[in-house]
mmCIF file of C-alpha atoms in Angstrom:
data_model
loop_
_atom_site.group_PDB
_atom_site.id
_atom_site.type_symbol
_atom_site.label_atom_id
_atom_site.label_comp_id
_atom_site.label_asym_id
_atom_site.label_seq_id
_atom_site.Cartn_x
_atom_site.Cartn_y
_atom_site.Cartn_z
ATOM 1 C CA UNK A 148 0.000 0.000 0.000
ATOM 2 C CA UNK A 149 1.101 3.586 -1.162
ATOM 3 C CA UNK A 150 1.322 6.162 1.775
ATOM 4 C CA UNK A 151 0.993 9.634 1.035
ATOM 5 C CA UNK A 152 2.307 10.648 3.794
ATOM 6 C CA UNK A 153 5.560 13.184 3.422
ATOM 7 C CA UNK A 154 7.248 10.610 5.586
ATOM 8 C CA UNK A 155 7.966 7.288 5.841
ATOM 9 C CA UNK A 156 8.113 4.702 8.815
ATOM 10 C CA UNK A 157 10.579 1.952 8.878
ATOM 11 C CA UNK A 158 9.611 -0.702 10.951
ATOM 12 C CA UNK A 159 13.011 -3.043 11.034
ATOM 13 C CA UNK A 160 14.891 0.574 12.596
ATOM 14 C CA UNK A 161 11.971 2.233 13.823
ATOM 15 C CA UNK A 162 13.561 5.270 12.622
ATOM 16 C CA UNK A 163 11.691 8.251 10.020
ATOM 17 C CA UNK A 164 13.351 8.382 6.706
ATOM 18 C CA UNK A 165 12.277 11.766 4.445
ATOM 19 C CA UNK A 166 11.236 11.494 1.511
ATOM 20 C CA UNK A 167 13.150 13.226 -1.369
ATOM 21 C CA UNK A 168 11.369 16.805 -1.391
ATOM 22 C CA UNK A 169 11.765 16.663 2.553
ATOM 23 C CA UNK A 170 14.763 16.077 2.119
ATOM 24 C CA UNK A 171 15.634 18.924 0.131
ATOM 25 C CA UNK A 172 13.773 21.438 3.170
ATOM 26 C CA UNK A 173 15.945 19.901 5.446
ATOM 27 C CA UNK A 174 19.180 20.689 3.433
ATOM 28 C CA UNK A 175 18.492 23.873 2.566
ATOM 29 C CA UNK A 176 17.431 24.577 6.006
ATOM 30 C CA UNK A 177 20.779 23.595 6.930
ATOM 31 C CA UNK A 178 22.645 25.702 4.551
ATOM 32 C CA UNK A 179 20.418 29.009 5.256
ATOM 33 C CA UNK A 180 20.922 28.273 8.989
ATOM 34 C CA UNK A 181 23.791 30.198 10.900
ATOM 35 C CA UNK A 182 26.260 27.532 11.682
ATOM 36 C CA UNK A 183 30.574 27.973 13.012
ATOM 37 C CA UNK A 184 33.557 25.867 11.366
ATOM 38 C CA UNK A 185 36.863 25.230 12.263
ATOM 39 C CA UNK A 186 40.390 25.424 10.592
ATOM 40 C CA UNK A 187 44.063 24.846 11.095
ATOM 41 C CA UNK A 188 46.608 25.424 8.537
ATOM 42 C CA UNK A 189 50.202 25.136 8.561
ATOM 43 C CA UNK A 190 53.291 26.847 6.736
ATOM 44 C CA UNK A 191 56.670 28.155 5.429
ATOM 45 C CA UNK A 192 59.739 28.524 3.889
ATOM 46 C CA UNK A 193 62.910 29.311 2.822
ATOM 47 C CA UNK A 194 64.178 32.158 0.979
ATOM 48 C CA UNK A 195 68.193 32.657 -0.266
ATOM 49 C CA UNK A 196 70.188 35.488 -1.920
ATOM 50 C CA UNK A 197 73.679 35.895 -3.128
ATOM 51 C CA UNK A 198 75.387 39.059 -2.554
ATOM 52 C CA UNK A 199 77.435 41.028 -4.775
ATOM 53 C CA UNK A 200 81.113 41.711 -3.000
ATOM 54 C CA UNK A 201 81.854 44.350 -5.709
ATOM 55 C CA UNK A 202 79.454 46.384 -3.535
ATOM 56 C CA UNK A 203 80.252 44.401 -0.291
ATOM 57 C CA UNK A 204 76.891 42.910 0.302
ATOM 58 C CA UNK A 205 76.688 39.093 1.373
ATOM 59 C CA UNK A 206 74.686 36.094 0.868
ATOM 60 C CA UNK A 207 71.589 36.088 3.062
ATOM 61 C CA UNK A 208 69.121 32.961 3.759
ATOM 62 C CA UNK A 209 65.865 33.483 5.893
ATOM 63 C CA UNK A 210 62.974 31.221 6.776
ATOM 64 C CA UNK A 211 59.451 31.272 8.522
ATOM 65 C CA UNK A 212 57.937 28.287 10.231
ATOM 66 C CA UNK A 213 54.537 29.084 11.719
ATOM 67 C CA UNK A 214 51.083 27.273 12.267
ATOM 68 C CA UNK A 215 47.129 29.101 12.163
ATOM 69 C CA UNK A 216 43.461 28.428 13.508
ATOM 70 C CA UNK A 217 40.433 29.926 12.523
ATOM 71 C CA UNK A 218 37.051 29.813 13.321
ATOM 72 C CA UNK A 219 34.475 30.674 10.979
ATOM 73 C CA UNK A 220 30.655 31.828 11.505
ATOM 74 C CA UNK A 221 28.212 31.749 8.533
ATOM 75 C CA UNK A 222 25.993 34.604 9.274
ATOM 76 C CA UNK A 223 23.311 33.800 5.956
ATOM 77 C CA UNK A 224 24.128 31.820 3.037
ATOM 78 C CA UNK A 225 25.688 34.878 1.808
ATOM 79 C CA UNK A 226 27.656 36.447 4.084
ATOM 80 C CA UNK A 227 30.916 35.064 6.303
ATOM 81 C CA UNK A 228 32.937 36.089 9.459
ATOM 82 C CA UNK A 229 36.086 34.920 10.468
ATOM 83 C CA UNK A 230 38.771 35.001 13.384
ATOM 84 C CA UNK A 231 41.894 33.672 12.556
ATOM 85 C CA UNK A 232 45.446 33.478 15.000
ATOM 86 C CA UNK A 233 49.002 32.706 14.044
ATOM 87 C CA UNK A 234 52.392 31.538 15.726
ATOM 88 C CA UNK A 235 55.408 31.382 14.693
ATOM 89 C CA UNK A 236 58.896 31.769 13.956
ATOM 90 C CA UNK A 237 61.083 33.259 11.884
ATOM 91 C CA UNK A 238 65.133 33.138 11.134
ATOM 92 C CA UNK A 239 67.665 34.753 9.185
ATOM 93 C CA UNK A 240 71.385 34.363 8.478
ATOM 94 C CA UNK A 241 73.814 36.908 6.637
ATOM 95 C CA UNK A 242 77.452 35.726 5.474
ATOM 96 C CA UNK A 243 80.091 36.581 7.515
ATOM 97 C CA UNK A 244 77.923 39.125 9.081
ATOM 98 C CA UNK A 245 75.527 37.661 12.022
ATOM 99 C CA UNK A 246 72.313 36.437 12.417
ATOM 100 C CA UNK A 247 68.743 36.828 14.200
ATOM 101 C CA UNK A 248 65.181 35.432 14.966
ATOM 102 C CA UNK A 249 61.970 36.555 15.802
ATOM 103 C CA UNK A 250 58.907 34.893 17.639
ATOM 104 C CA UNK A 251 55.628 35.712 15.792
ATOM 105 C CA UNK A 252 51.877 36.079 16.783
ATOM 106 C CA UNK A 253 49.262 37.324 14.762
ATOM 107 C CA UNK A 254 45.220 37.862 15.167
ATOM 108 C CA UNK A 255 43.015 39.294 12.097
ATOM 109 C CA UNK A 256 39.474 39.175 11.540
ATOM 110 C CA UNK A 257 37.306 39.832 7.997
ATOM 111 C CA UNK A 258 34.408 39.709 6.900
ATOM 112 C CA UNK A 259 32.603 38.660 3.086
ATOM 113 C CA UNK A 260 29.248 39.391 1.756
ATOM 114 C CA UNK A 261 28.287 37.778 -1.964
ATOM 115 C CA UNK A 262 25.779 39.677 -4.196
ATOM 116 C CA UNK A 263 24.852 36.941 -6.921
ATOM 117 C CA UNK A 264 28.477 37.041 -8.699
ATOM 118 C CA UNK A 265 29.588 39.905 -6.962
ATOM 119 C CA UNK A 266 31.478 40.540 -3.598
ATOM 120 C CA UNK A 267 32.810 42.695 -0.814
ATOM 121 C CA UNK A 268 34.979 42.278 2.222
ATOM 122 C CA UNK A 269 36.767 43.594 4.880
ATOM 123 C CA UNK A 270 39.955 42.462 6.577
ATOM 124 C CA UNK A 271 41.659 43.798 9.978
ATOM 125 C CA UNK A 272 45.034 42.306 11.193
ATOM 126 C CA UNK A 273 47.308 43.004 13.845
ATOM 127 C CA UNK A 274 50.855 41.450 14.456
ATOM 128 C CA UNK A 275 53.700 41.198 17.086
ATOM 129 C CA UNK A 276 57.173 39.908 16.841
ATOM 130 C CA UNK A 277 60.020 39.782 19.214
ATOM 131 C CA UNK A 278 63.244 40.193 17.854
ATOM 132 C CA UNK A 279 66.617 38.867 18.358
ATOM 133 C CA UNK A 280 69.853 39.927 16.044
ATOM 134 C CA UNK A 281 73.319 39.593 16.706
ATOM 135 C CA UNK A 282 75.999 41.566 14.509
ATOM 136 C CA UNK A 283 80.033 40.120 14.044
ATOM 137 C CA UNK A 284 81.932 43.407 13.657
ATOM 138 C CA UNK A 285 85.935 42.213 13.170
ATOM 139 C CA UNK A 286 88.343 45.047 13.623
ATOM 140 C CA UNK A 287 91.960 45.894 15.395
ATOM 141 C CA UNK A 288 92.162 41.874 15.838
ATOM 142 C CA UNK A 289 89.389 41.680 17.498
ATOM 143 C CA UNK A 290 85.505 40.452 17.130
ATOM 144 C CA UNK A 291 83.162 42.182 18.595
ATOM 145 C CA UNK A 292 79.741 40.080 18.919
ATOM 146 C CA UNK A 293 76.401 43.228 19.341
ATOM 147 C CA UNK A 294 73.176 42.001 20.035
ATOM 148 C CA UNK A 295 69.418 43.684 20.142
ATOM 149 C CA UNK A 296 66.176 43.105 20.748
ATOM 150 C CA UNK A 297 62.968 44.689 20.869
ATOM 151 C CA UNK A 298 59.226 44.213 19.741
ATOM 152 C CA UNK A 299 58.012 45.316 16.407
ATOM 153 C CA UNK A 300 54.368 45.807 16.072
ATOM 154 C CA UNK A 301 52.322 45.893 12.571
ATOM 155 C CA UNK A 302 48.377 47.209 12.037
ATOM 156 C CA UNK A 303 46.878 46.671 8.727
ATOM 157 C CA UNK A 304 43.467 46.832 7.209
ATOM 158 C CA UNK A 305 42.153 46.194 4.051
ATOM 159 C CA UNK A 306 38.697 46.301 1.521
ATOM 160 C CA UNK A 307 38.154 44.798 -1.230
ATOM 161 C CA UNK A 308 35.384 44.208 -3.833
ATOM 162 C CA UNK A 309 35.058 41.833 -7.348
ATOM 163 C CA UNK A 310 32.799 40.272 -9.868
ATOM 164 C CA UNK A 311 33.194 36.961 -11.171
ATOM 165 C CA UNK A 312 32.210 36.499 -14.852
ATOM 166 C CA UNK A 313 31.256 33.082 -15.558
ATOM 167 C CA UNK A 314 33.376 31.861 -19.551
ATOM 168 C CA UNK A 315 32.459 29.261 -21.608
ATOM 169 C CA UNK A 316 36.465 28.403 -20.717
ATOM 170 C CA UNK A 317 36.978 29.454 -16.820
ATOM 171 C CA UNK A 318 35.488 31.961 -14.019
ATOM 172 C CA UNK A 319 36.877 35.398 -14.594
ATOM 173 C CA UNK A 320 36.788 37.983 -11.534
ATOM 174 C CA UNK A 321 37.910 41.509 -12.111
ATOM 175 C CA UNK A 322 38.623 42.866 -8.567
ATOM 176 C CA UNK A 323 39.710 46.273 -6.369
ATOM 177 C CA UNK A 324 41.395 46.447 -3.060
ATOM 178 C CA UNK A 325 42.979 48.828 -0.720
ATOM 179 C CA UNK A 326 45.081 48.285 1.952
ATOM 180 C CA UNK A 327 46.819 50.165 5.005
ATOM 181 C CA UNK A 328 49.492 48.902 6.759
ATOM 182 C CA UNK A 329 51.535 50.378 9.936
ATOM 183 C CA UNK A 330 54.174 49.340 11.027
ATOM 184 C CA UNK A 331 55.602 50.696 14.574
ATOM 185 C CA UNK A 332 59.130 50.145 15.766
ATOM 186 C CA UNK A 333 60.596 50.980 19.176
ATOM 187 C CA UNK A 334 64.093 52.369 19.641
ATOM 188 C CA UNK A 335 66.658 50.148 20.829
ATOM 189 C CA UNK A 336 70.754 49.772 21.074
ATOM 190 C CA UNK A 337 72.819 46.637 20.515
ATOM 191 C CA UNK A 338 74.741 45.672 23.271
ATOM 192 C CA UNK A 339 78.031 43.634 23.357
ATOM 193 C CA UNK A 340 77.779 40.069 24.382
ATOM 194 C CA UNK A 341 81.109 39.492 23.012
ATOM 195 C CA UNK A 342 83.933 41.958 22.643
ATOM 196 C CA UNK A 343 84.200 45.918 23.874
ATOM 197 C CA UNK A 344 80.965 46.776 21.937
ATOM 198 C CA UNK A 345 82.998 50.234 20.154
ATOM 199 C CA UNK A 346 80.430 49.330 16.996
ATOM 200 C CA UNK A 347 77.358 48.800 18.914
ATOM 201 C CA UNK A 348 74.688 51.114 17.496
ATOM 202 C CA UNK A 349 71.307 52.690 18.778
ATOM 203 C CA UNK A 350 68.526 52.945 16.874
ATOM 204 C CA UNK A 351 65.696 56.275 17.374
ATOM 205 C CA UNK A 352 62.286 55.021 17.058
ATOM 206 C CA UNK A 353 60.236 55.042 13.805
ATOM 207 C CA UNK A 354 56.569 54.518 12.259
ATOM 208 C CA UNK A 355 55.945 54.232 8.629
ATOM 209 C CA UNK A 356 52.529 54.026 7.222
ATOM 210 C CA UNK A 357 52.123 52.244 3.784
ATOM 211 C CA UNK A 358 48.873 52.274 1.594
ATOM 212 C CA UNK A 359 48.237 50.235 -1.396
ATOM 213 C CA UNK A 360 45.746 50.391 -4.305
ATOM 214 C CA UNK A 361 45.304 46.645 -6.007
ATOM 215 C CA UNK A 362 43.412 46.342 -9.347
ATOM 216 C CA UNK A 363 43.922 43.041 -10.916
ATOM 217 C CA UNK A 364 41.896 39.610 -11.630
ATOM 218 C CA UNK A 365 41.937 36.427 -10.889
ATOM 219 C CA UNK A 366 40.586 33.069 -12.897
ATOM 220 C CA UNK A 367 39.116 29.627 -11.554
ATOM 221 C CA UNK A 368 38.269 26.957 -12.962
ATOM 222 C CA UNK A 369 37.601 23.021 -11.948
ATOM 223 C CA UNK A 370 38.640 19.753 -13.529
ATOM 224 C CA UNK A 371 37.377 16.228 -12.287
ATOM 225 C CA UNK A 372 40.904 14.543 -11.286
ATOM 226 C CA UNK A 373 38.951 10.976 -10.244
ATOM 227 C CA UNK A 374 35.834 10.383 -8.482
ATOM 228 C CA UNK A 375 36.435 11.718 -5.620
ATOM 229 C CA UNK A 376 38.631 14.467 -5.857
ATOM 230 C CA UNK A 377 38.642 18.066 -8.236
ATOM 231 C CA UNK A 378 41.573 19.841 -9.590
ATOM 232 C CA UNK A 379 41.234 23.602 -8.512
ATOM 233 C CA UNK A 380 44.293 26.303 -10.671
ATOM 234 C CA UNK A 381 43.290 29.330 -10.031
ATOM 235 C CA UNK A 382 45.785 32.546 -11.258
ATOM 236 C CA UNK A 383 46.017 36.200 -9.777
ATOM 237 C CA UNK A 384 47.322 39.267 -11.761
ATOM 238 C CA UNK A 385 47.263 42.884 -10.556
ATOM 239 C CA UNK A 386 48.868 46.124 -10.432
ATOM 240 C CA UNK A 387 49.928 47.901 -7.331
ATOM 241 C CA UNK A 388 50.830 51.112 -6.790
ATOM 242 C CA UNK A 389 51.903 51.634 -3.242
ATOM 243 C CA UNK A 390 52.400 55.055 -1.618
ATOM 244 C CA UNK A 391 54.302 56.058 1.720
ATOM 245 C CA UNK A 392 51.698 58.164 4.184
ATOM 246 C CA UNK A 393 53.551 60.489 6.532
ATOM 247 C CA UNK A 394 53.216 59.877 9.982
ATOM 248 C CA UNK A 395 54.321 61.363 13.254
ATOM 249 C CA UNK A 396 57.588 60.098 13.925
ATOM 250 C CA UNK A 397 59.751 58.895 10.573
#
């Protein structure tokens, strides 16, 4: 016998199984409904140069190692909110003339609201590292070994808006940004750890305020790699044309 019920009993589980347009309520219930997610992401790497001794520069290798969590709330189907916070550390290492690391933490928050194809968000970040360099000055003989530290802080913000043209090849998004970032470093002196410390040096202070204007675009598209898995290139190009603001102390 037929039921025309919306839903149907099983009586081996005695559990409700929806039909097919129920089903389709239910899912889109759950996609319209506000709901949180979770991420962690990992990463680095390694970055060399070779120096020029005509000019008496040196080679130079640094590297970041760091790790991130996020946690997402869907507001509507359309619009997202994030938190986001990173550790880390980074390294450096200059021929011949000394070395240094920093420990890294960063928070930043941002927001994205989709209009059909179109979009707009907004981006806050704030960051922290302590620093750590030591400086080999060789002179008269000796070697004098100069360390410093001291806390660099960096504020940045950032909007940004796009439309995504659908191709009969790939997704095409013109987009527009803006960004502001500040960067605010304390004054500090190297002091010898090694040596008499006649080269040690002192450093005054200093903010410097950066904008930048991004207009570029960016392309998607998706190919079926097996079954169960896609194949996602996606490709950025823009111009940027970054500007110096002045600020109170530079």
């Amino acid at each position: 016998m037929r039921s025309r019920s919306r839903i149907r009993f099983s009586v081996y589980t005695g559990l409700t199984t929806p039909t097919r347009r129920s089903t389709a309520k239910s899912a889109r219930a759950l996609v319209d409904a506000p709901s949180w997610s979770t991420w962690l992401a990992g990463f680095g790497g390694v970055q060399t140069a070779d120096g020029n001794g005509s000019v008496g520069s040196n080679n130079t290798r640094s590297s970041i190692y760091a790790g991130a969590v996020g946690l997402d709330y869907r507001v509507s189907p359309d619009t997202l909110v994030g938190f986001a916070l990173t550790g880390g550390e980074t390294r450096f290492e200059v021929t011949n003339g000394g070395s240094g690391h920093s420990d890294l933490f960063q928070a930043g928050m941002f927001v994205r609201h989709n209009a059909g194809p179109a979009y707009v968000g907004a981006a806050l970040a704030y960051g922290w590292q302590s620093v750590t360099t030591d400086r080999d000055v060789a002179a008269g003989g000796s070697l004098d070994r100069l360390r410093a530290e001291f806390d660099a802080k960096a504020f940045s913000g950032r909007a940004e808006g796009g439309y995504r043209f659908v191709t009969p090849w790939m997704g095409v998004t013109p987009y527009a940004a803006a960004q502001v970032i500040a960067l605010d470093l304390p004054s500090y002196a190297e002091r010898a750890i090694a040596g008499a410390g006649t080269f040690a040096l002192a450093y005054a202070s200093k903010e410097v305020t950066v904008s930048r204007s991004e207009f570029g675009f960016r392309t998607d598209k998706s190919f079926n790699a097996s079954k169960r898995s896609t194949f996602n290139p996606c490709f950025t190009a823009a111009v940027l044309i970054l500007r110096r603001l002045p600020r109170g102390r530079l």
